[in-house]
């Protein structure tokens, strides 16, 4: 604020000389912002500055406003000068503001690293990029720590929405993939596979499926094991970090795609065409996870043309890809 320091100096004095009073009056006439602050100061009084500490919301908004961001409570914008005066006088609030600003700096540093990584190699954030939250005395900072975490969480949510792949929603399985798959192969090993999938033990299911494929590669229905293995890899491909930064594991998506292709290659009897059409649909999902929209469109068009069970979902994705 223009002339802010000069105004504060005058207001903090108990008795003003005539010269200082005239200076104050001229300042209030010349500077509308100074006049507004003066009125707020008089309205809230010294009690505001000395009798209480700033609330969590006021401290959080102070950080946001000072960083050029919109506060949670917009009415706090006009109170920033008062907050500044209080922080200058109050050792406790001053210490807490330093803590807030450090937390915000951690977020800013994280943002810079995140966008640099995205621009250079488009790799997904790894565990090493997780913000390290400094340890602090719980009895002193418990409340302000929660509020600081709220600021960080909000900031990360914004970053997450910006950096998530443009194909994420289209590639995500959602409720489409029913992992309680039918017992397409009547073997004891396949019963173990079904049980693992029902328990969402995907690692064990993958081991059983790979073993089944290796031991029974010439079986007439082995294509179905490839299909289920593709679905299982798709399930494991979806990743996130604390519910944010949703992404896909490229190796799992690639493994899924190869198994769907193998399904189609092996299923040539004409008896189970529906499995092939579903494999094309999920191959499109895997392609989108790999950001290969061209191949995804080709697979989806086959599903629509042949009127597969996922035809309506395929049309919807195709419309989004236009």
mmCIF file of C-alpha atoms in Angstrom:
data_model
loop_
_atom_site.group_PDB
_atom_site.id
_atom_site.type_symbol
_atom_site.label_atom_id
_atom_site.label_comp_id
_atom_site.label_asym_id
_atom_site.label_seq_id
_atom_site.Cartn_x
_atom_site.Cartn_y
_atom_site.Cartn_z
ATOM 1 C CA UNK A 1 0.000 0.000 0.000
ATOM 2 C CA UNK A 2 1.212 3.507 -0.869
ATOM 3 C CA UNK A 3 2.531 5.327 2.213
ATOM 4 C CA UNK A 4 1.730 2.261 4.350
ATOM 5 C CA UNK A 5 4.847 2.368 6.540
ATOM 6 C CA UNK A 6 4.419 6.078 7.158
ATOM 7 C CA UNK A 7 0.789 5.579 8.171
ATOM 8 C CA UNK A 8 1.611 2.718 10.545
ATOM 9 C CA UNK A 9 4.326 4.780 12.190
ATOM 10 C CA UNK A 10 1.819 7.547 12.906
ATOM 11 C CA UNK A 11 -0.906 5.182 14.139
ATOM 12 C CA UNK A 12 1.432 3.406 16.519
ATOM 13 C CA UNK A 13 2.246 6.636 18.318
ATOM 14 C CA UNK A 14 0.255 7.376 21.452
ATOM 15 C CA UNK A 15 0.366 11.155 21.057
ATOM 16 C CA UNK A 16 0.777 13.016 17.800
ATOM 17 C CA UNK A 17 2.214 16.463 17.456
ATOM 18 C CA UNK A 18 0.240 19.049 15.512
ATOM 19 C CA UNK A 19 2.601 18.583 12.597
ATOM 20 C CA UNK A 20 2.055 14.816 12.681
ATOM 21 C CA UNK A 21 -1.724 15.240 12.869
ATOM 22 C CA UNK A 22 -1.646 17.476 9.805
ATOM 23 C CA UNK A 23 0.571 14.971 8.030
ATOM 24 C CA UNK A 24 -1.877 12.184 8.869
ATOM 25 C CA UNK A 25 -4.886 14.169 7.654
ATOM 26 C CA UNK A 26 -3.163 15.047 4.379
ATOM 27 C CA UNK A 27 -2.154 11.447 3.888
ATOM 28 C CA UNK A 28 -5.730 10.214 4.363
ATOM 29 C CA UNK A 29 -7.054 12.794 1.903
ATOM 30 C CA UNK A 30 -4.486 12.012 -0.764
ATOM 31 C CA UNK A 31 -4.476 8.210 -0.515
ATOM 32 C CA UNK A 32 -7.849 6.359 -0.651
ATOM 33 C CA UNK A 33 -6.202 3.071 0.307
ATOM 34 C CA UNK A 34 -4.619 4.649 3.333
ATOM 35 C CA UNK A 35 -7.964 6.156 4.299
ATOM 36 C CA UNK A 36 -9.708 2.779 4.008
ATOM 37 C CA UNK A 37 -7.079 1.149 6.158
ATOM 38 C CA UNK A 38 -7.309 3.938 8.703
ATOM 39 C CA UNK A 39 -11.070 3.435 8.988
ATOM 40 C CA UNK A 40 -10.621 -0.322 9.430
ATOM 41 C CA UNK A 41 -7.946 0.295 12.016
ATOM 42 C CA UNK A 42 -10.188 2.599 13.989
ATOM 43 C CA UNK A 43 -13.185 0.300 13.627
ATOM 44 C CA UNK A 44 -11.395 -2.811 14.849
ATOM 45 C CA UNK A 45 -9.246 -0.907 17.244
ATOM 46 C CA UNK A 46 -6.118 -1.767 19.123
ATOM 47 C CA UNK A 47 -7.893 -4.806 20.566
ATOM 48 C CA UNK A 48 -7.610 -6.553 17.207
ATOM 49 C CA UNK A 49 -3.890 -5.941 17.076
ATOM 50 C CA UNK A 50 -3.036 -6.831 20.660
ATOM 51 C CA UNK A 51 -5.735 -8.938 22.324
ATOM 52 C CA UNK A 52 -5.822 -11.994 20.059
ATOM 53 C CA UNK A 53 -3.787 -13.956 17.579
ATOM 54 C CA UNK A 54 -4.658 -14.361 13.928
ATOM 55 C CA UNK A 55 -6.917 -17.319 13.194
ATOM 56 C CA UNK A 56 -5.952 -20.252 10.989
ATOM 57 C CA UNK A 57 -8.102 -18.893 8.161
ATOM 58 C CA UNK A 58 -6.545 -15.439 8.451
ATOM 59 C CA UNK A 59 -3.021 -16.857 8.417
ATOM 60 C CA UNK A 60 -3.783 -19.086 5.435
ATOM 61 C CA UNK A 61 -5.412 -16.256 3.494
ATOM 62 C CA UNK A 62 -2.489 -13.979 4.309
ATOM 63 C CA UNK A 63 -0.130 -16.442 2.596
ATOM 64 C CA UNK A 64 -2.385 -16.813 -0.432
ATOM 65 C CA UNK A 65 -2.906 -13.064 -0.869
ATOM 66 C CA UNK A 66 0.780 -12.282 -0.515
ATOM 67 C CA UNK A 67 1.506 -14.888 -3.183
ATOM 68 C CA UNK A 68 -0.993 -13.298 -5.546
ATOM 69 C CA UNK A 69 -3.627 -16.032 -5.151
ATOM 70 C CA UNK A 70 -7.312 -15.726 -4.337
ATOM 71 C CA UNK A 71 -8.014 -16.200 -0.612
ATOM 72 C CA UNK A 72 -10.667 -18.486 0.813
ATOM 73 C CA UNK A 73 -12.408 -15.489 2.374
ATOM 74 C CA UNK A 74 -12.273 -12.519 0.017
ATOM 75 C CA UNK A 75 -13.123 -10.090 2.839
ATOM 76 C CA UNK A 76 -9.665 -10.751 4.271
ATOM 77 C CA UNK A 77 -8.083 -8.863 1.356
ATOM 78 C CA UNK A 78 -8.921 -5.501 2.900
ATOM 79 C CA UNK A 79 -7.585 -6.652 6.277
ATOM 80 C CA UNK A 80 -4.106 -7.520 5.022
ATOM 81 C CA UNK A 81 -2.567 -4.270 6.328
ATOM 82 C CA UNK A 82 -4.014 -5.049 9.758
ATOM 83 C CA UNK A 83 -2.669 -8.569 9.583
ATOM 84 C CA UNK A 84 0.753 -7.167 8.668
ATOM 85 C CA UNK A 85 0.713 -4.850 11.678
ATOM 86 C CA UNK A 86 -0.282 -7.672 14.006
ATOM 87 C CA UNK A 87 2.387 -10.028 12.626
ATOM 88 C CA UNK A 88 5.011 -7.326 13.130
ATOM 89 C CA UNK A 89 3.975 -7.019 16.778
ATOM 90 C CA UNK A 90 3.213 -10.656 17.636
ATOM 91 C CA UNK A 91 6.111 -13.072 18.005
ATOM 92 C CA UNK A 92 3.855 -16.155 17.896
ATOM 93 C CA UNK A 93 2.015 -15.160 14.719
ATOM 94 C CA UNK A 94 5.281 -14.069 13.123
ATOM 95 C CA UNK A 95 6.773 -17.524 13.785
ATOM 96 C CA UNK A 96 3.692 -19.226 12.409
ATOM 97 C CA UNK A 97 3.790 -17.106 9.259
ATOM 98 C CA UNK A 98 7.394 -18.154 8.695
ATOM 99 C CA UNK A 99 6.238 -21.768 8.954
ATOM 100 C CA UNK A 100 3.429 -21.134 6.441
ATOM 101 C CA UNK A 101 5.745 -19.425 3.989
ATOM 102 C CA UNK A 102 8.232 -22.289 4.175
ATOM 103 C CA UNK A 103 5.457 -24.785 3.439
ATOM 104 C CA UNK A 104 4.340 -22.692 0.486
ATOM 105 C CA UNK A 105 7.918 -22.477 -0.782
ATOM 106 C CA UNK A 106 8.099 -26.273 -0.675
ATOM 107 C CA UNK A 107 5.009 -26.378 -2.893
ATOM 108 C CA UNK A 108 6.488 -23.836 -5.319
ATOM 109 C CA UNK A 109 9.732 -25.818 -5.540
ATOM 110 C CA UNK A 110 7.726 -28.965 -6.175
ATOM 111 C CA UNK A 111 5.737 -27.241 -8.918
ATOM 112 C CA UNK A 112 8.924 -26.162 -10.661
ATOM 113 C CA UNK A 113 10.330 -29.673 -10.543
ATOM 114 C CA UNK A 114 7.037 -31.150 -11.716
ATOM 115 C CA UNK A 115 6.699 -28.957 -14.794
ATOM 116 C CA UNK A 116 10.379 -29.276 -15.681
ATOM 117 C CA UNK A 117 10.082 -33.059 -15.593
ATOM 118 C CA UNK A 118 6.879 -32.955 -17.641
ATOM 119 C CA UNK A 119 8.415 -30.744 -20.307
ATOM 120 C CA UNK A 120 11.702 -32.613 -20.662
ATOM 121 C CA UNK A 121 10.792 -36.286 -20.662
ATOM 122 C CA UNK A 122 7.076 -36.589 -19.848
ATOM 123 C CA UNK A 123 7.857 -39.015 -17.071
ATOM 124 C CA UNK A 124 5.388 -39.524 -14.257
ATOM 125 C CA UNK A 125 6.233 -38.288 -10.786
ATOM 126 C CA UNK A 126 8.154 -40.806 -8.722
ATOM 127 C CA UNK A 127 8.172 -41.335 -4.969
ATOM 128 C CA UNK A 128 11.370 -39.288 -4.757
ATOM 129 C CA UNK A 129 9.414 -36.182 -5.823
ATOM 130 C CA UNK A 130 7.006 -36.340 -2.872
ATOM 131 C CA UNK A 131 7.223 -33.181 -0.790
ATOM 132 C CA UNK A 132 9.052 -33.752 2.452
ATOM 133 C CA UNK A 133 7.026 -32.154 5.247
ATOM 134 C CA UNK A 134 9.348 -30.818 7.943
ATOM 135 C CA UNK A 135 8.998 -32.236 11.429
ATOM 136 C CA UNK A 136 7.752 -29.778 14.010
ATOM 137 C CA UNK A 137 6.580 -29.605 17.579
ATOM 138 C CA UNK A 138 3.058 -31.024 17.543
ATOM 139 C CA UNK A 139 1.870 -29.262 20.677
ATOM 140 C CA UNK A 140 2.776 -25.894 19.178
ATOM 141 C CA UNK A 141 1.971 -26.389 15.505
ATOM 142 C CA UNK A 142 -0.778 -29.011 15.399
ATOM 143 C CA UNK A 143 -3.524 -26.649 14.262
ATOM 144 C CA UNK A 144 -1.452 -24.549 11.911
ATOM 145 C CA UNK A 145 0.098 -27.719 10.497
ATOM 146 C CA UNK A 146 -3.318 -28.996 9.472
ATOM 147 C CA UNK A 147 -4.062 -25.713 7.756
ATOM 148 C CA UNK A 148 -0.701 -25.724 6.002
ATOM 149 C CA UNK A 149 -1.377 -29.221 4.751
ATOM 150 C CA UNK A 150 -4.711 -27.990 3.405
ATOM 151 C CA UNK A 151 -2.891 -25.315 1.370
ATOM 152 C CA UNK A 152 -0.419 -27.875 0.045
ATOM 153 C CA UNK A 153 -3.173 -30.346 -0.792
ATOM 154 C CA UNK A 154 -5.143 -27.703 -2.687
ATOM 155 C CA UNK A 155 -2.036 -26.658 -4.612
ATOM 156 C CA UNK A 156 -1.200 -30.248 -5.490
ATOM 157 C CA UNK A 157 -4.752 -30.840 -6.685
ATOM 158 C CA UNK A 158 -4.385 -27.898 -9.076
ATOM 159 C CA UNK A 159 -1.055 -29.238 -10.346
ATOM 160 C CA UNK A 160 -2.535 -32.728 -10.650
ATOM 161 C CA UNK A 161 -5.390 -31.513 -12.850
ATOM 162 C CA UNK A 162 -2.942 -29.643 -15.108
ATOM 163 C CA UNK A 163 -0.391 -32.430 -15.509
ATOM 164 C CA UNK A 164 -2.717 -35.424 -15.919
ATOM 165 C CA UNK A 165 -2.629 -36.971 -19.393
ATOM 166 C CA UNK A 166 -5.315 -35.646 -21.720
ATOM 167 C CA UNK A 167 -6.297 -39.256 -22.446
ATOM 168 C CA UNK A 168 -6.572 -40.283 -18.800
ATOM 169 C CA UNK A 169 -10.361 -40.240 -18.498
ATOM 170 C CA UNK A 170 -10.783 -41.999 -21.837
ATOM 171 C CA UNK A 171 -8.193 -44.667 -21.045
ATOM 172 C CA UNK A 172 -9.266 -45.316 -17.468
ATOM 173 C CA UNK A 173 -11.212 -48.526 -17.017
ATOM 174 C CA UNK A 174 -13.694 -47.172 -14.487
ATOM 175 C CA UNK A 175 -16.398 -49.791 -14.049
ATOM 176 C CA UNK A 176 -16.028 -51.267 -17.533
ATOM 177 C CA UNK A 177 -13.660 -54.107 -16.744
ATOM 178 C CA UNK A 178 -15.428 -56.724 -14.626
ATOM 179 C CA UNK A 179 -12.554 -58.669 -13.117
ATOM 180 C CA UNK A 180 -14.934 -61.363 -11.905
ATOM 181 C CA UNK A 181 -14.397 -62.852 -15.356
ATOM 182 C CA UNK A 182 -16.289 -65.904 -16.495
ATOM 183 C CA UNK A 183 -14.680 -69.301 -16.121
ATOM 184 C CA UNK A 184 -13.713 -69.494 -19.753
ATOM 185 C CA UNK A 185 -11.320 -72.380 -19.179
ATOM 186 C CA UNK A 186 -12.327 -75.416 -17.114
ATOM 187 C CA UNK A 187 -9.093 -76.249 -15.317
ATOM 188 C CA UNK A 188 -7.968 -76.312 -11.687
ATOM 189 C CA UNK A 189 -5.337 -73.679 -12.431
ATOM 190 C CA UNK A 190 -7.937 -71.362 -13.906
ATOM 191 C CA UNK A 191 -10.014 -71.701 -10.736
ATOM 192 C CA UNK A 192 -7.001 -70.367 -8.824
ATOM 193 C CA UNK A 193 -6.776 -67.483 -11.291
ATOM 194 C CA UNK A 194 -10.438 -66.600 -10.754
ATOM 195 C CA UNK A 195 -9.995 -66.735 -6.979
ATOM 196 C CA UNK A 196 -6.972 -64.411 -7.121
ATOM 197 C CA UNK A 197 -8.864 -61.925 -9.283
ATOM 198 C CA UNK A 198 -11.865 -61.947 -6.958
ATOM 199 C CA UNK A 199 -9.497 -61.173 -4.070
ATOM 200 C CA UNK A 200 -7.832 -58.450 -6.199
ATOM 201 C CA UNK A 201 -4.493 -60.210 -5.788
ATOM 202 C CA UNK A 202 -3.379 -59.190 -9.278
ATOM 203 C CA UNK A 203 0.280 -60.114 -8.808
ATOM 204 C CA UNK A 204 -0.605 -63.720 -8.027
ATOM 205 C CA UNK A 205 -3.223 -63.789 -10.801
ATOM 206 C CA UNK A 206 -0.591 -62.695 -13.329
ATOM 207 C CA UNK A 207 1.761 -65.459 -12.151
ATOM 208 C CA UNK A 208 -0.974 -68.091 -12.511
ATOM 209 C CA UNK A 209 -1.990 -66.814 -15.949
ATOM 210 C CA UNK A 210 1.572 -66.750 -17.238
ATOM 211 C CA UNK A 211 2.071 -70.305 -15.976
ATOM 212 C CA UNK A 212 -1.200 -71.430 -17.572
ATOM 213 C CA UNK A 213 -0.159 -69.925 -20.919
ATOM 214 C CA UNK A 214 3.292 -71.511 -20.751
ATOM 215 C CA UNK A 215 2.021 -74.988 -19.832
ATOM 216 C CA UNK A 216 -1.016 -75.033 -22.120
ATOM 217 C CA UNK A 217 0.074 -72.976 -25.121
ATOM 218 C CA UNK A 218 -1.548 -75.394 -27.579
ATOM 219 C CA UNK A 219 -4.895 -75.572 -25.813
ATOM 220 C CA UNK A 220 -7.856 -74.478 -27.953
ATOM 221 C CA UNK A 221 -9.082 -71.965 -25.388
ATOM 222 C CA UNK A 222 -5.706 -70.591 -24.265
ATOM 223 C CA UNK A 223 -6.629 -67.325 -25.997
ATOM 224 C CA UNK A 224 -8.949 -66.663 -23.065
ATOM 225 C CA UNK A 225 -6.022 -66.740 -20.620
ATOM 226 C CA UNK A 226 -4.328 -64.106 -22.767
ATOM 227 C CA UNK A 227 -7.526 -62.033 -22.660
ATOM 228 C CA UNK A 228 -7.798 -62.235 -18.860
ATOM 229 C CA UNK A 229 -4.073 -61.511 -18.515
ATOM 230 C CA UNK A 230 -4.560 -58.390 -20.652
ATOM 231 C CA UNK A 231 -7.401 -57.219 -18.408
ATOM 232 C CA UNK A 232 -5.307 -57.879 -15.304
ATOM 233 C CA UNK A 233 -2.401 -55.842 -16.666
ATOM 234 C CA UNK A 234 -4.831 -53.002 -17.427
ATOM 235 C CA UNK A 235 -6.027 -53.054 -13.826
ATOM 236 C CA UNK A 236 -2.454 -52.784 -12.545
ATOM 237 C CA UNK A 237 -1.568 -50.051 -15.050
ATOM 238 C CA UNK A 238 -3.644 -47.367 -13.340
ATOM 239 C CA UNK A 239 -1.578 -45.496 -10.759
ATOM 240 C CA UNK A 240 -1.933 -42.444 -8.560
ATOM 241 C CA UNK A 241 -0.036 -40.700 -5.798
ATOM 242 C CA UNK A 242 -2.111 -40.211 -2.639
ATOM 243 C CA UNK A 243 -5.194 -39.977 -4.805
ATOM 244 C CA UNK A 244 -3.560 -37.377 -7.063
ATOM 245 C CA UNK A 245 -1.431 -37.351 -10.220
ATOM 246 C CA UNK A 246 -3.351 -40.217 -11.873
ATOM 247 C CA UNK A 247 -1.231 -41.898 -14.502
ATOM 248 C CA UNK A 248 -0.517 -45.215 -16.185
ATOM 249 C CA UNK A 249 2.352 -47.621 -15.886
ATOM 250 C CA UNK A 250 3.572 -47.862 -19.475
ATOM 251 C CA UNK A 251 5.049 -51.353 -19.142
ATOM 252 C CA UNK A 252 1.772 -52.756 -17.790
ATOM 253 C CA UNK A 253 -0.213 -51.020 -20.543
ATOM 254 C CA UNK A 254 2.156 -52.422 -23.185
ATOM 255 C CA UNK A 255 1.882 -55.939 -21.700
ATOM 256 C CA UNK A 256 -1.902 -55.639 -21.756
ATOM 257 C CA UNK A 257 -1.893 -54.558 -25.400
ATOM 258 C CA UNK A 258 0.320 -57.477 -26.465
ATOM 259 C CA UNK A 259 -1.954 -59.971 -24.718
ATOM 260 C CA UNK A 260 -5.066 -58.550 -26.374
ATOM 261 C CA UNK A 261 -3.339 -58.835 -29.759
ATOM 262 C CA UNK A 262 -2.407 -62.421 -28.924
ATOM 263 C CA UNK A 263 -6.022 -63.120 -27.958
ATOM 264 C CA UNK A 264 -7.210 -61.993 -31.384
ATOM 265 C CA UNK A 265 -4.476 -63.965 -33.175
ATOM 266 C CA UNK A 266 -5.338 -67.233 -31.369
ATOM 267 C CA UNK A 267 -9.132 -66.953 -31.283
ATOM 268 C CA UNK A 268 -9.856 -67.905 -34.903
ATOM 269 C CA UNK A 269 -12.513 -70.587 -34.545
ATOM 270 C CA UNK A 270 -15.353 -68.099 -34.987
ATOM 271 C CA UNK A 271 -17.119 -69.457 -31.884
ATOM 272 C CA UNK A 272 -16.029 -66.668 -29.545
ATOM 273 C CA UNK A 273 -16.091 -63.551 -31.705
ATOM 274 C CA UNK A 274 -17.434 -61.539 -28.770
ATOM 275 C CA UNK A 275 -14.151 -62.109 -26.914
ATOM 276 C CA UNK A 276 -12.199 -60.701 -29.859
ATOM 277 C CA UNK A 277 -14.404 -57.606 -30.045
ATOM 278 C CA UNK A 278 -13.961 -57.012 -26.318
ATOM 279 C CA UNK A 279 -10.213 -57.516 -26.795
ATOM 280 C CA UNK A 280 -10.247 -54.811 -29.500
ATOM 281 C CA UNK A 281 -12.041 -52.462 -27.124
ATOM 282 C CA UNK A 282 -9.543 -52.975 -24.310
ATOM 283 C CA UNK A 283 -6.658 -52.816 -26.775
ATOM 284 C CA UNK A 284 -7.937 -49.308 -27.531
ATOM 285 C CA UNK A 285 -7.842 -48.523 -23.806
ATOM 286 C CA UNK A 286 -4.266 -49.787 -23.576
ATOM 287 C CA UNK A 287 -3.319 -47.696 -26.631
ATOM 288 C CA UNK A 288 -4.739 -44.576 -25.003
ATOM 289 C CA UNK A 289 -2.731 -45.332 -21.871
ATOM 290 C CA UNK A 290 0.279 -45.303 -24.187
ATOM 291 C CA UNK A 291 -1.036 -42.062 -25.778
ATOM 292 C CA UNK A 292 -1.429 -43.758 -29.160
ATOM 293 C CA UNK A 293 -4.790 -42.311 -30.186
ATOM 294 C CA UNK A 294 -4.406 -43.378 -33.818
ATOM 295 C CA UNK A 295 -4.298 -47.091 -32.966
ATOM 296 C CA UNK A 296 -7.052 -46.612 -30.387
ATOM 297 C CA UNK A 297 -9.363 -45.204 -33.062
ATOM 298 C CA UNK A 298 -8.669 -48.167 -35.343
ATOM 299 C CA UNK A 299 -9.566 -50.676 -32.621
ATOM 300 C CA UNK A 300 -12.676 -48.746 -31.587
ATOM 301 C CA UNK A 301 -13.929 -48.496 -35.154
ATOM 302 C CA UNK A 302 -13.759 -52.295 -35.419
ATOM 303 C CA UNK A 303 -15.896 -52.615 -32.271
ATOM 304 C CA UNK A 304 -18.478 -50.191 -33.692
ATOM 305 C CA UNK A 305 -18.483 -51.734 -37.160
ATOM 306 C CA UNK A 306 -18.904 -55.301 -35.849
ATOM 307 C CA UNK A 307 -21.410 -54.208 -33.178
ATOM 308 C CA UNK A 308 -19.480 -55.543 -30.213
ATOM 309 C CA UNK A 309 -20.865 -55.485 -26.664
ATOM 310 C CA UNK A 310 -18.833 -52.299 -25.980
ATOM 311 C CA UNK A 311 -20.154 -50.525 -29.084
ATOM 312 C CA UNK A 312 -21.815 -47.627 -27.252
ATOM 313 C CA UNK A 313 -18.741 -47.017 -25.082
ATOM 314 C CA UNK A 314 -16.547 -47.192 -28.196
ATOM 315 C CA UNK A 315 -18.682 -44.584 -29.968
ATOM 316 C CA UNK A 316 -18.503 -42.274 -26.979
ATOM 317 C CA UNK A 317 -14.701 -42.473 -26.864
ATOM 318 C CA UNK A 318 -14.458 -41.921 -30.614
ATOM 319 C CA UNK A 319 -16.575 -38.785 -30.289
ATOM 320 C CA UNK A 320 -14.243 -37.507 -27.570
ATOM 321 C CA UNK A 321 -11.204 -38.191 -29.756
ATOM 322 C CA UNK A 322 -12.485 -36.140 -32.708
#
